Every structure is written in C-alpha cells, then in structure tokens.
Amino acid sequence: MTMRLAPLGLVVAAALLSGCGLGQRALAPAAGMLGGSGQASTPAMPKSGPGTEVTLSFRGFKFPMRELERDGNVVTYVAADGAQMELRDGILIATRGFGTDLMSSSQPGLAELVRGAAHKRSDFYLDGTDTMLRRDFDCTVAAGDGGEGPAGTRHIRQKCSSPDGYITNDYWLRGGRIVQSSQWVSDYAGYAGFVAP
Amino acid sequence: MTTARRRAAICSAVMAGLLAAPAAAEMRPTLSFGGMTGLIDMPTGESQNDGVLSITSAHFGPISRTTLSFQITPRLSGSFRYAGTRDWNRVVPFPLETYYDRSFDLRYQLLNEGTYVPGVVIGLQDIIGTGQMSGEYIAATKTFGDKLKVTAGLGWGRLGSYEPIGAIGTRPDFDYGLGGTVRTGQWFKGDFAPFAGIEYQINDKLGFKAEYSSDDYVTEAGERQTFERKSPFNFGLEYQVNGVLRVGAYYMYGSELGLSAQFALDPRRSPTGGLTYGGPRPLKDRAAGADWSTEWVSDRGRQSTLRDSIARDLRADGMTLESISFAASAVELRVRTPQRENGPQMLGRAARVLAAQLPASVETFRIVPVWNGVPLSQVVMQRSDLEALDHAPNQDALMRSRTEILAVSGATPEGALMGEGLYPRFGWGVSPYVRTSLFDPEDPLRADFGLRLSARYDIAPGLVLSGSVTKKVIGNLDASDRVSNSVLPHVRSDGNIYDREGDPALETLTMAWYAKPGENLYSRVTVGYLERMFGGISGELLWKRVDSPFALGVELNYVQQRDFDQMLGFQDYKVFTGHVSGYYSFGNGYVAQLDVGRYLAGDIGATLAIDREFANGWKVGAFATMTDVSYEDFGEGSFDKGIRIQIPFNWLLGRPSEKAYAPTIRPITRDGGARLSVDGRLYDSVRGYQQGRLDDQWGRFWR
C-alpha cells in the first residue's frame, strides 16, 4: 500500500531542533524546509525609548523590552523577537509569544493593591490545543519585608491561591509607582522580574 | 541576553517539565511493549491524557512491535500494532523468515483512580486481526505517594496462557479467514491467569518497572522456538529524555534483552511550549478628538488609498485583500486567509488592520473570509467593542458574544473596490515529499523521497489552473514486484507499478471552478488529471448553513484510469463514481461523515468516518467502508478501513506554516471501497470559517 507518511519521529526531532536550542537565525531555514512561511507580521522593537528589563527567573536570564504602545494606563512592551507583554500601571495583565500565553487576566488596579484589599483574580491561558484555560485565585495583599527590592521602596506582597497551587507576586513602589516587581506569568514561563531602568 | 536564547530556554524548560508549578508533580502513565498504557509486557489500569497520540517501537529477542495509539476520549483508547517475529521458520516451515502481523486493540477506563479506589481498565487486544495477539484483560492500578504504582490484573486468551487459575467455559477456535472481522465469540472465554507489577519513579527522569507476566508465548517460544521463555518476570529501566521521548532497556523472560522508544505527543503540549512568534499590531483606539466626518466616503481617491494601505498591512499578516466596500459607518472586507492558520486569529488581525487605517466614522466591520474565490461567512463586529475589550479580562469570550457570524452573499457588493493584481496571478513552489509503502511482508517499510514542483494560476475569482510534478530523488518503492491478485478492477492495488513507473510523474493537472450558487450552497467542478491514478471530471455541491452542525453534499465523477507512467495517457478502465455525503459536527471537535454511493471499482456501499479535531488543527480519525464486494472478492482484510492523522506543522514549530503531517494508514490497500482522491473538497474548507469551528478556535482572536 502507498501513502504519504513522513516518519513522525524525524518530523518531531526536526521540529524540536529547529524550534528549540538553535538561535533564531538558524531557525529560519529549518522552518522554511518544513513549510514555515514565517508570515506573521510582528511590530518590531523600537530602537530607543522607554522600556523595562525582564528576567525570567526560572533560568535566570534577562532581556530588554521597549514600549510599543501606550493605551491609557496600559503599556504594551515588545522584545527583539516581537514577543509582547501588557502591563497596566506596572501590573502584568497579558503576554503574546511566551508559549502558553496569558491571554488576559483580571488583576487589581494599582490603587486596590496599595490599599491591601483581598481580591479575586482570574487568569486566562491559551493551552496547546488553542483552548482557553481559566484559573481562578483568591488573593491577599500584605506589606513585605523589603526582600530583594531596591532601597527606599515600599514592598507589597500579593499571595494568590487556587486549587492547583499558589503564586506569590512582589511589587516595590516608589512615589506611588511600581519600579520593580516579580510577577507570575504562566506554568510555562514561570515568574518574570521587571526592573524599570 | 538574546531573545533567541530566551526562546531556547523556554523551550528546554518546557521539555524538561521544570515549570510545572504550581501544579503538583505527577507520575505520568507510561507505555508498554505493546504500545498501550502499561508496564513492560502487561497492561495497567491507567490511561494517557485525553488526546495523546503515541508511537512505540519495542524489541526483545526475536520480537519487534511498532504501535500507534490514540486516547480517543478521556476513557477510551485504541492501538494499531504491527509486529514482526523473526526465526519463524526455525523449526516449523514457513515461506519467510519473519512473520508479520497487524493487530488492533481497544481499552476502556472503567474506574478512575481515587483516594481509595484503584484505576480499573478493561481491554480487548487484537480484536480484528489474525488473532495472534488476541487477549482480554481487566487491570487495576493504585498509586502510593508520588513514586510508586502497583498493578494487578486478570488476563484471558494470550494473557491467560501462563499458570491459569481458572476458566470461563472454553475459548472457541477462530478461523480468521481473510482477517479484518471482529471475533466477539472469544472474548473473556477460556483460561484466565493473574498478572502483576510495579512501577517506581527513581527521580524526575528515571523509572523502574518489574512485572509478572501471564503471557506464556505459546506459539513464539513453544511451537516455533524463536526464543526461550525461562521466567515469568520482566525488569526494565526507562528514561524520560524530554516531554516527547521516553526510552527503556529491559531484561525479559529470564533470557532476552529488550529496548523500547516511546514517542508520546500531547496536543495540549506543543514541543515548543506554544506559539513563540510575536504579538499582533496594537489595536488603535479612535482618539478623543478624532475627525468623525463622513466626507471621505464620496472621495474615490481616498478610498483607493485606504484600500492599498489596508491591502499592504493584510499582506504583512499573510492575508490577501479580495475586495473592500466602504460606507460612512460600515465596511465590508473580503479577505483570503492562509488555509491552516487559526481562523479567529486571522479575523482578529484583519480587524486590527481596519482599526488602524479606517476613518473614525466607521463603526461596523464586516469581514468576509474567502476561499478559492468563494465567500464563506461574514463576521460582523463593532469597532467600539474591540476598543472596549482590548486589555479586558476574558476578552475572547466577551468579544465572541458581541460578534455575529452570518451567511453571506456570493456576489461582491456593488461599488466594492477590488484588490489589485490578484487575477490573473501565477505562483509556484518546490517542496520535498515522502511517499511510503507499509506492511509489505517482504519489506514492511519502503519509502521514496523526492521533490514536488507545484504551480497555480488564478485566472479569475474561483477559477484555478493548477498542477504538480514529482521527481524521486532516492528511495526503494520501485523494489516492490508484488503482482496484484485482486479480482476487482485494479483501481488501487497496482499502486506499486505507479510508484515504479512514475518517475518523474505528472501528479495532477487540473482546472477547477469554485462557486457559491446560493446562500447556503457551494460548488466545485474539477477537470483534468485529478490524482495520480485517475483523470476525468469531478463535480461537487455542498449545502451548509453557516449556523448548522449538519451539512449535505453530492459528488459525481466520471474518471478514467491513468497510465502507470503518469504522463498524459490513459488506460481502458472508465468508471462513473460518486457519493451522497452527510456531515455532522457533534461539538467538542467530534465530526462524523457518512458517504453512500458508488466506488472506483464500481462497487456500491457506504463509508463511515469519525474524526476528532482539536482547535489547533490536530485531527485523528478512523473510517470503514462496506460495499457489495464480498469479503472473499475484497481479499486480505475483508473490507477497506483505516486511520487518518493530521498534525499541523505550525503546532510542531510554534510559528505559522501551511504544511501538515497528514498520513492515512490502512492495514492493507485493496480495490474495494476505494474513493477518488480529488483536491479541493468543500466541506472542511467551508466549515473552517463558519459557526462551530470558529467558536472552537475563538481563543486566538486576540493573538
């Protein structure tokens, strides 16, 4: 019998190699061979302008993101590869391009956070099947002990629990503005640290 | 730190499974030698995660098994296995040194594991093959802590052959004849024997397995003496290489070494951890002081400037503007989208382009996805909803509830501006291809690798001239000199002659005309060299309402068999073939299709196909065809059946791709129940941009 059957193992191996482990320049030809058109316009990172330094703490490395768009109090930041993060008054509300993305979330406003009010939080993730997953948290807010934050800042710690587990977000404020934070992104990306330059 | 390294680090972390917090670590169910969820040679009372597709290749002594398994629902799974036993003719004469056998299993999770209750699975092994692997079992598995699982069970048939402790009647003999029929009469009959085992997780990567097997290998070890079964105990170590691959080494039956490799793909966990390409253009809100005047509508020059800038931005997102018509408060955009890309994501990105370009007075966006010149639906959204829901929690569900997906007229609105340079338009490409031949007892895996040159000429909307030529680069498909023994017209069973003589081959060369003759009607007429074995004329009409899970289609073809060299000539065989097809989408991705009609060999019958399709384009399905051809005339396998899989490369790569890995696997290809294989069948493409499918995929609207 005859059919078109590329050995699956090879395909998977090629995808793993091309998607992971090689740099982006190395990826392009491999993706082309496998039919990757690369056809998705992505706004580029501005060459200069305000930005933030992001650390994905699970692996302990850093990359810069710059401001792409400001819509009221929501700022969309973009990295060199086009991945985006949306922060409202410094609080992460969405990502695009970080694996299982945080597509949207209900987060307290900055004023609510500063006031220390208990609140509910819902995160909406896109899983590998392109289906939306919702995770609901109950959160409390308390003053922190300063932790690893910069001197002369006020430390606020948000603890959220869900049936799946809990997360702890830290915010350091100066002059009513978040200047540094460590915030939960997703099961895949872990925590992200943000430092305003 | 470069972003490429950031991506790489995310990938490796995902594959290592290190970012699973806050969810607790768990022992994932692993696979057995037979490719089903289990220990080493014995099953367990667990199931894989819903939707997991796995391929297991396992070998010990003279025995090799390759198995494809799919977790069809959270409780039901199926396995298709191809097994070879070497030294088959060591003591009993047999024409070949290796005996090959196909088998199919089903297993069902009766009880899910609870705090006190074990997980319990009932399984039927080799239910339609020759019966060589035939056996039934009930297996129970309980997890203790997060490191230890204990399994005990009872087996019948093959799994009740060693030290049975009782019997239920006697197991009737089964004359498998031509194979392919279900052996219900034997199930849970005859001797039954206990089996047991443990699985211990040494660390994140390494697992230990030990079992007591109730399979006596009566034929392999006893009658044929292909190996010596000295002990019922098996031991193994397995290593989880990454999220997809697990390898194992074993000591089997007191005499043999074994090796296995398990590939398990979970549609929920793409190898890249998800979509790793960049975000969309930001949604532009209308500024507070925007110019709300409507004078621009009467300015034809302004409109064509707008059309050009919208077309440019759409092109950057992989889309093509077919037409756009402007009114003061509404626009209708007809747009061609990449076929395999997520529909709602394309609609969302098109809406962002419109929001960025259009004057403030336009409030309503009507976006009409177009496929081969045919509009499929109109998706109506309000610009103020987009503006209000950008950055809002649960924005996808909220946006869907404010979006209408409606029927659309086939005709472009009067006064619409057409996209420029679309017709006529020529395009071409070269891509690699692989063609394989499986399960030939003389060489169970043959393959050709080559290049395919394809070209497409869009003459007018819906009118397409296209073709493809293949040239083999390397391969051994031409080594098959099997002569078809089919008593039916050789509509498929001469495939090896086509492989041998068609190098290079004119694979297809067709003129196709797609149209929308009525509000819910879609049509296709294709003329030419339709597929590698047949040419002629093919016509199709589909009735599909935009809001209905049901569709009805008719396809009529008059075709003639092509010459083996796949150039322009034909053989003598001509046939009138066609079907009436009913389609039903049950929701949650389950789709059924029933075709009733006349097949290529002139036989009359019906095909039932059931597919499970995920929002990301993964598809796994099975089909079976019964026609008025007797089992005897059909030959080996008794009737046509198979499994089909589709895994889009964009899921594998985490970035846009128009390609997919989409094999159809038949245990054997014969001439009965064979359908014409013509490009551009309507249902899947039409359904892709209508209610139901768009709802399933809507999570990516804002991506």
mmCIF file of C-alpha atoms in Angstrom, chain B residues 62-276:
data_model
loop_
_atom_site.group_PDB
_atom_site.id
_atom_site.type_symbol
_atom_site.label_atom_id
_atom_site.label_comp_id
_atom_site.label_asym_id
_atom_site.label_seq_id
_atom_site.Cartn_x
_atom_site.Cartn_y
_atom_site.Cartn_z
ATOM 1 C CA PRO B 62 13.147 -12.126 18.021
ATOM 2 C CA ILE B 63 10.098 -9.915 18.565
ATOM 3 C CA SER B 64 9.595 -6.352 17.305
ATOM 4 C CA ARG B 65 6.432 -4.321 17.748
ATOM 5 C CA THR B 66 5.560 -0.861 16.448
ATOM 6 C CA THR B 67 2.327 0.573 17.738
ATOM 7 C CA LEU B 68 0.309 3.713 17.112
ATOM 8 C CA SER B 69 -2.076 4.544 19.968
ATOM 9 C CA PHE B 70 -4.594 7.303 20.485
ATOM 10 C CA GLN B 71 -6.521 8.314 23.577
ATOM 11 C CA ILE B 72 -9.820 8.762 21.737
ATOM 12 C CA THR B 73 -11.761 10.142 24.721
ATOM 13 C CA PRO B 74 -10.647 10.533 28.353
ATOM 14 C CA ARG B 75 -11.679 6.881 28.916
ATOM 15 C CA LEU B 76 -11.420 5.162 25.537
ATOM 16 C CA SER B 77 -8.221 4.455 23.649
ATOM 17 C CA GLY B 78 -7.257 2.475 20.573
ATOM 18 C CA SER B 79 -3.980 0.953 19.341
ATOM 19 C CA PHE B 80 -2.900 -0.227 15.929
ATOM 20 C CA ARG B 81 0.115 -2.500 16.026
ATOM 21 C CA TYR B 82 2.492 -4.002 13.503
ATOM 22 C CA ALA B 83 4.547 -6.858 14.903
ATOM 23 C CA GLY B 84 7.283 -8.992 13.414
ATOM 24 C CA THR B 85 8.671 -12.236 14.846
ATOM 25 C CA ARG B 86 11.992 -13.391 13.415
ATOM 26 C CA ASP B 87 13.154 -17.044 13.193
ATOM 27 C CA TRP B 88 9.545 -18.022 12.494
ATOM 28 C CA ASN B 89 10.727 -20.864 10.274
ATOM 29 C CA ARG B 90 13.374 -22.200 12.683
ATOM 30 C CA VAL B 91 11.535 -25.439 13.473
ATOM 31 C CA VAL B 92 8.247 -25.213 11.573
ATOM 32 C CA PRO B 93 8.426 -24.480 7.831
ATOM 33 C CA PHE B 94 7.235 -21.020 6.729
ATOM 34 C CA PRO B 95 7.991 -19.231 3.448
ATOM 35 C CA LEU B 96 9.503 -16.200 5.164
ATOM 36 C CA GLU B 97 11.995 -15.925 7.997
ATOM 37 C CA THR B 98 9.935 -13.210 9.687
ATOM 38 C CA TYR B 99 6.240 -13.435 10.415
ATOM 39 C CA TYR B 100 4.446 -10.078 10.292
ATOM 40 C CA ASP B 101 1.109 -9.454 11.905
ATOM 41 C CA ARG B 102 -1.202 -6.472 12.370
ATOM 42 C CA SER B 103 -3.485 -6.040 15.331
ATOM 43 C CA PHE B 104 -5.917 -3.537 16.771
ATOM 44 C CA ASP B 105 -6.817 -3.059 20.465
ATOM 45 C CA LEU B 106 -9.428 -1.103 22.366
ATOM 46 C CA ARG B 107 -9.304 -0.317 26.085
ATOM 47 C CA TYR B 108 -11.728 1.483 28.345
ATOM 48 C CA GLN B 109 -11.182 3.101 31.738
ATOM 49 C CA LEU B 110 -13.985 1.655 33.882
ATOM 50 C CA LEU B 111 -12.946 3.453 37.055
ATOM 51 C CA ASN B 112 -10.719 6.458 37.551
ATOM 52 C CA GLU B 113 -8.265 6.208 40.407
ATOM 53 C CA GLY B 114 -9.453 7.854 43.610
ATOM 54 C CA THR B 115 -8.098 8.207 47.117
ATOM 55 C CA TYR B 116 -9.041 4.631 47.987
ATOM 56 C CA VAL B 117 -10.153 3.175 44.663
ATOM 57 C CA PRO B 118 -7.636 1.974 42.061
ATOM 58 C CA GLY B 119 -7.939 2.897 38.425
ATOM 59 C CA VAL B 120 -9.523 -0.003 36.517
ATOM 60 C CA VAL B 121 -9.252 -0.673 32.793
ATOM 61 C CA ILE B 122 -10.911 -3.316 30.661
ATOM 62 C CA GLY B 123 -9.093 -4.124 27.452
ATOM 63 C CA LEU B 124 -9.565 -6.100 24.255
ATOM 64 C CA GLN B 125 -6.375 -6.939 22.420
ATOM 65 C CA ASP B 126 -6.171 -7.819 18.715
ATOM 66 C CA ILE B 127 -9.905 -7.693 18.043
ATOM 67 C CA ILE B 128 -9.912 -7.692 14.253
ATOM 68 C CA GLY B 129 -6.572 -9.074 13.098
ATOM 69 C CA THR B 130 -5.471 -12.661 12.717
ATOM 70 C CA GLY B 131 -5.820 -13.182 16.434
ATOM 71 C CA GLN B 132 -2.174 -13.935 17.082
ATOM 72 C CA MET B 133 -2.083 -11.291 19.835
ATOM 73 C CA SER B 134 -5.660 -11.935 20.926
ATOM 74 C CA GLY B 135 -6.368 -11.488 24.628
ATOM 75 C CA GLU B 136 -8.610 -9.672 27.061
ATOM 76 C CA TYR B 137 -7.837 -8.207 30.464
ATOM 77 C CA ILE B 138 -9.001 -6.309 33.479
ATOM 78 C CA ALA B 139 -6.214 -4.360 35.169
ATOM 79 C CA ALA B 140 -6.226 -2.278 38.350
ATOM 80 C CA THR B 141 -3.556 0.248 39.303
ATOM 81 C CA LYS B 142 -3.126 2.211 42.501
ATOM 82 C CA THR B 143 -0.609 4.973 43.127
ATOM 83 C CA PHE B 144 1.083 5.222 46.509
ATOM 84 C CA GLY B 145 2.674 8.586 47.251
ATOM 85 C CA ASP B 146 4.269 10.204 44.211
ATOM 86 C CA LYS B 147 6.776 7.476 43.426
ATOM 87 C CA LEU B 148 5.124 4.058 43.404
ATOM 88 C CA LYS B 149 2.376 2.444 41.350
ATOM 89 C CA VAL B 150 1.168 -1.114 41.881
ATOM 90 C CA THR B 151 -0.804 -3.044 39.259
ATOM 91 C CA ALA B 152 -2.676 -6.345 39.397
ATOM 92 C CA GLY B 153 -4.944 -7.900 36.821
ATOM 93 C CA LEU B 154 -6.507 -10.924 35.195
ATOM 94 C CA GLY B 155 -5.965 -11.903 31.589
ATOM 95 C CA TRP B 156 -7.707 -14.185 29.113
ATOM 96 C CA GLY B 157 -6.548 -15.596 25.780
ATOM 97 C CA ARG B 158 -2.875 -14.862 25.321
ATOM 98 C CA LEU B 159 -2.829 -13.014 28.626
ATOM 99 C CA GLY B 160 -4.285 -16.085 30.386
ATOM 100 C CA SER B 161 -1.845 -18.591 28.965
ATOM 101 C CA TYR B 162 0.691 -18.848 31.802
ATOM 102 C CA GLU B 163 -0.323 -20.584 35.074
ATOM 103 C CA PRO B 164 -4.084 -20.050 34.710
ATOM 104 C CA ILE B 165 -6.085 -20.114 37.930
ATOM 105 C CA GLY B 166 -9.479 -20.819 36.415
ATOM 106 C CA ALA B 167 -11.547 -20.824 33.261
ATOM 107 C CA ILE B 168 -14.809 -19.455 31.913
ATOM 108 C CA GLY B 169 -16.015 -22.193 29.562
ATOM 109 C CA THR B 170 -13.669 -22.955 26.702
ATOM 110 C CA ARG B 171 -12.246 -20.460 24.285
ATOM 111 C CA PRO B 172 -13.664 -21.251 20.838
ATOM 112 C CA ASP B 173 -11.246 -21.598 17.960
ATOM 113 C CA PHE B 174 -11.445 -18.832 15.435
ATOM 114 C CA ASP B 175 -10.965 -19.186 11.725
ATOM 115 C CA TYR B 176 -9.666 -15.763 10.798
ATOM 116 C CA GLY B 177 -10.057 -16.417 7.082
ATOM 117 C CA LEU B 178 -9.049 -13.196 5.374
ATOM 118 C CA GLY B 179 -8.772 -11.263 8.635
ATOM 119 C CA GLY B 180 -10.474 -7.984 9.324
ATOM 120 C CA THR B 181 -13.587 -9.269 11.066
ATOM 121 C CA VAL B 182 -14.375 -8.935 14.775
ATOM 122 C CA ARG B 183 -14.015 -12.032 16.977
ATOM 123 C CA THR B 184 -16.598 -11.332 19.661
ATOM 124 C CA GLY B 185 -17.218 -15.017 20.373
ATOM 125 C CA GLN B 186 -13.849 -15.471 22.087
ATOM 126 C CA TRP B 187 -13.942 -12.529 24.469
ATOM 127 C CA PHE B 188 -13.312 -13.429 28.121
ATOM 128 C CA LYS B 189 -13.646 -17.133 27.326
ATOM 129 C CA GLY B 190 -11.363 -19.944 28.426
ATOM 130 C CA ASP B 191 -8.479 -19.930 30.901
ATOM 131 C CA PHE B 192 -7.680 -16.839 32.882
ATOM 132 C CA ALA B 193 -4.453 -16.046 34.705
ATOM 133 C CA PRO B 194 -3.256 -13.299 37.047
ATOM 134 C CA PHE B 195 -0.541 -10.765 36.267
ATOM 135 C CA ALA B 196 1.005 -8.032 38.399
ATOM 136 C CA GLY B 197 3.740 -5.441 38.509
ATOM 137 C CA ILE B 198 5.136 -2.273 39.973
ATOM 138 C CA GLU B 199 6.477 0.969 38.596
ATOM 139 C CA TYR B 200 8.813 3.068 40.736
ATOM 140 C CA GLN B 201 9.917 6.594 39.919
ATOM 141 C CA ILE B 202 13.582 6.844 40.908
ATOM 142 C CA ASN B 203 13.875 10.525 40.021
ATOM 143 C CA ASP B 204 12.383 13.038 37.560
ATOM 144 C CA LYS B 205 13.848 11.217 34.595
ATOM 145 C CA LEU B 206 14.353 7.609 35.579
ATOM 146 C CA GLY B 207 11.748 4.937 36.263
ATOM 147 C CA PHE B 208 11.985 1.268 37.232
ATOM 148 C CA LYS B 209 9.471 -1.397 36.211
ATOM 149 C CA ALA B 210 9.064 -5.013 37.283
ATOM 150 C CA GLU B 211 6.263 -7.398 36.376
ATOM 151 C CA TYR B 212 4.990 -10.930 36.487
ATOM 152 C CA SER B 213 3.712 -11.791 33.018
ATOM 153 C CA SER B 214 0.768 -14.069 32.351
ATOM 154 C CA ASP B 215 1.677 -14.420 28.661
ATOM 155 C CA ASP B 216 3.240 -17.828 28.019
ATOM 156 C CA TYR B 217 4.256 -17.078 24.397
ATOM 157 C CA VAL B 218 2.800 -20.464 23.459
ATOM 158 C CA THR B 219 3.426 -20.020 19.739
ATOM 159 C CA GLU B 220 6.616 -17.937 19.700
ATOM 160 C CA ALA B 221 8.525 -19.671 22.498
ATOM 161 C CA GLY B 222 6.797 -23.065 22.438
ATOM 162 C CA GLU B 223 5.724 -24.171 18.996
ATOM 163 C CA ARG B 224 8.141 -22.021 16.924
ATOM 164 C CA GLN B 225 11.024 -21.897 19.427
ATOM 165 C CA THR B 226 12.012 -18.380 18.416
ATOM 166 C CA PHE B 227 13.209 -17.706 21.969
ATOM 167 C CA GLU B 228 13.311 -19.394 25.344
ATOM 168 C CA ARG B 229 10.831 -18.245 27.970
ATOM 169 C CA LYS B 230 12.626 -19.183 31.176
ATOM 170 C CA SER B 231 10.830 -16.986 33.676
ATOM 171 C CA PRO B 232 7.595 -15.009 34.018
ATOM 172 C CA PHE B 233 9.472 -11.999 35.418
ATOM 173 C CA ASN B 234 10.470 -8.925 33.431
ATOM 174 C CA PHE B 235 12.517 -5.949 34.603
ATOM 175 C CA GLY B 236 13.209 -2.594 32.999
ATOM 176 C CA LEU B 237 14.633 0.879 33.395
ATOM 177 C CA GLU B 238 13.061 3.755 31.475
ATOM 178 C CA TYR B 239 14.477 7.229 30.906
ATOM 179 C CA GLN B 240 12.366 10.273 30.045
ATOM 180 C CA VAL B 241 14.555 12.106 27.523
ATOM 181 C CA ASN B 242 12.177 15.064 27.105
ATOM 182 C CA GLY B 243 8.469 15.816 27.050
ATOM 183 C CA VAL B 244 8.000 13.634 23.956
ATOM 184 C CA LEU B 245 10.526 10.788 24.039
ATOM 185 C CA ARG B 246 10.994 8.018 26.609
ATOM 186 C CA VAL B 247 13.464 5.166 26.115
ATOM 187 C CA GLY B 248 13.815 1.894 28.013
ATOM 188 C CA ALA B 249 16.043 -1.136 28.443
ATOM 189 C CA TYR B 250 14.739 -4.444 29.779
ATOM 190 C CA TYR B 251 15.575 -7.983 30.816
ATOM 191 C CA MET B 252 12.754 -10.155 29.503
ATOM 192 C CA TYR B 253 11.510 -13.613 30.425
ATOM 193 C CA GLY B 254 14.804 -14.649 32.011
ATOM 194 C CA SER B 255 16.580 -14.875 28.680
ATOM 195 C CA GLU B 256 16.345 -11.840 26.415
ATOM 196 C CA LEU B 257 17.340 -8.177 26.399
ATOM 197 C CA GLY B 258 14.825 -5.617 25.259
ATOM 198 C CA LEU B 259 14.778 -1.982 24.107
ATOM 199 C CA SER B 260 11.958 0.452 23.550
ATOM 200 C CA ALA B 261 11.353 4.008 22.405
ATOM 201 C CA GLN B 262 8.070 5.746 23.169
ATOM 202 C CA PHE B 263 7.055 8.946 21.387
ATOM 203 C CA ALA B 264 4.027 10.489 23.079
ATOM 204 C CA LEU B 265 2.576 13.667 21.589
ATOM 205 C CA ASP B 266 0.065 15.526 23.714
ATOM 206 C CA PRO B 267 -1.909 18.032 21.647
ATOM 207 C CA ARG B 268 -2.042 20.243 24.748
ATOM 208 C CA ARG B 269 1.749 20.485 24.949
ATOM 209 C CA SER B 270 3.395 21.522 21.744
ATOM 210 C CA PRO B 271 7.111 20.755 21.540
ATOM 211 C CA THR B 272 7.849 24.480 21.527
ATOM 212 C CA GLY B 273 5.625 25.176 24.528
ATOM 213 C CA GLY B 274 3.103 27.083 22.438
ATOM 214 C CA LEU B 275 3.141 29.925 19.976
ATOM 215 C CA THR B 276 6.515 31.592 20.166
#
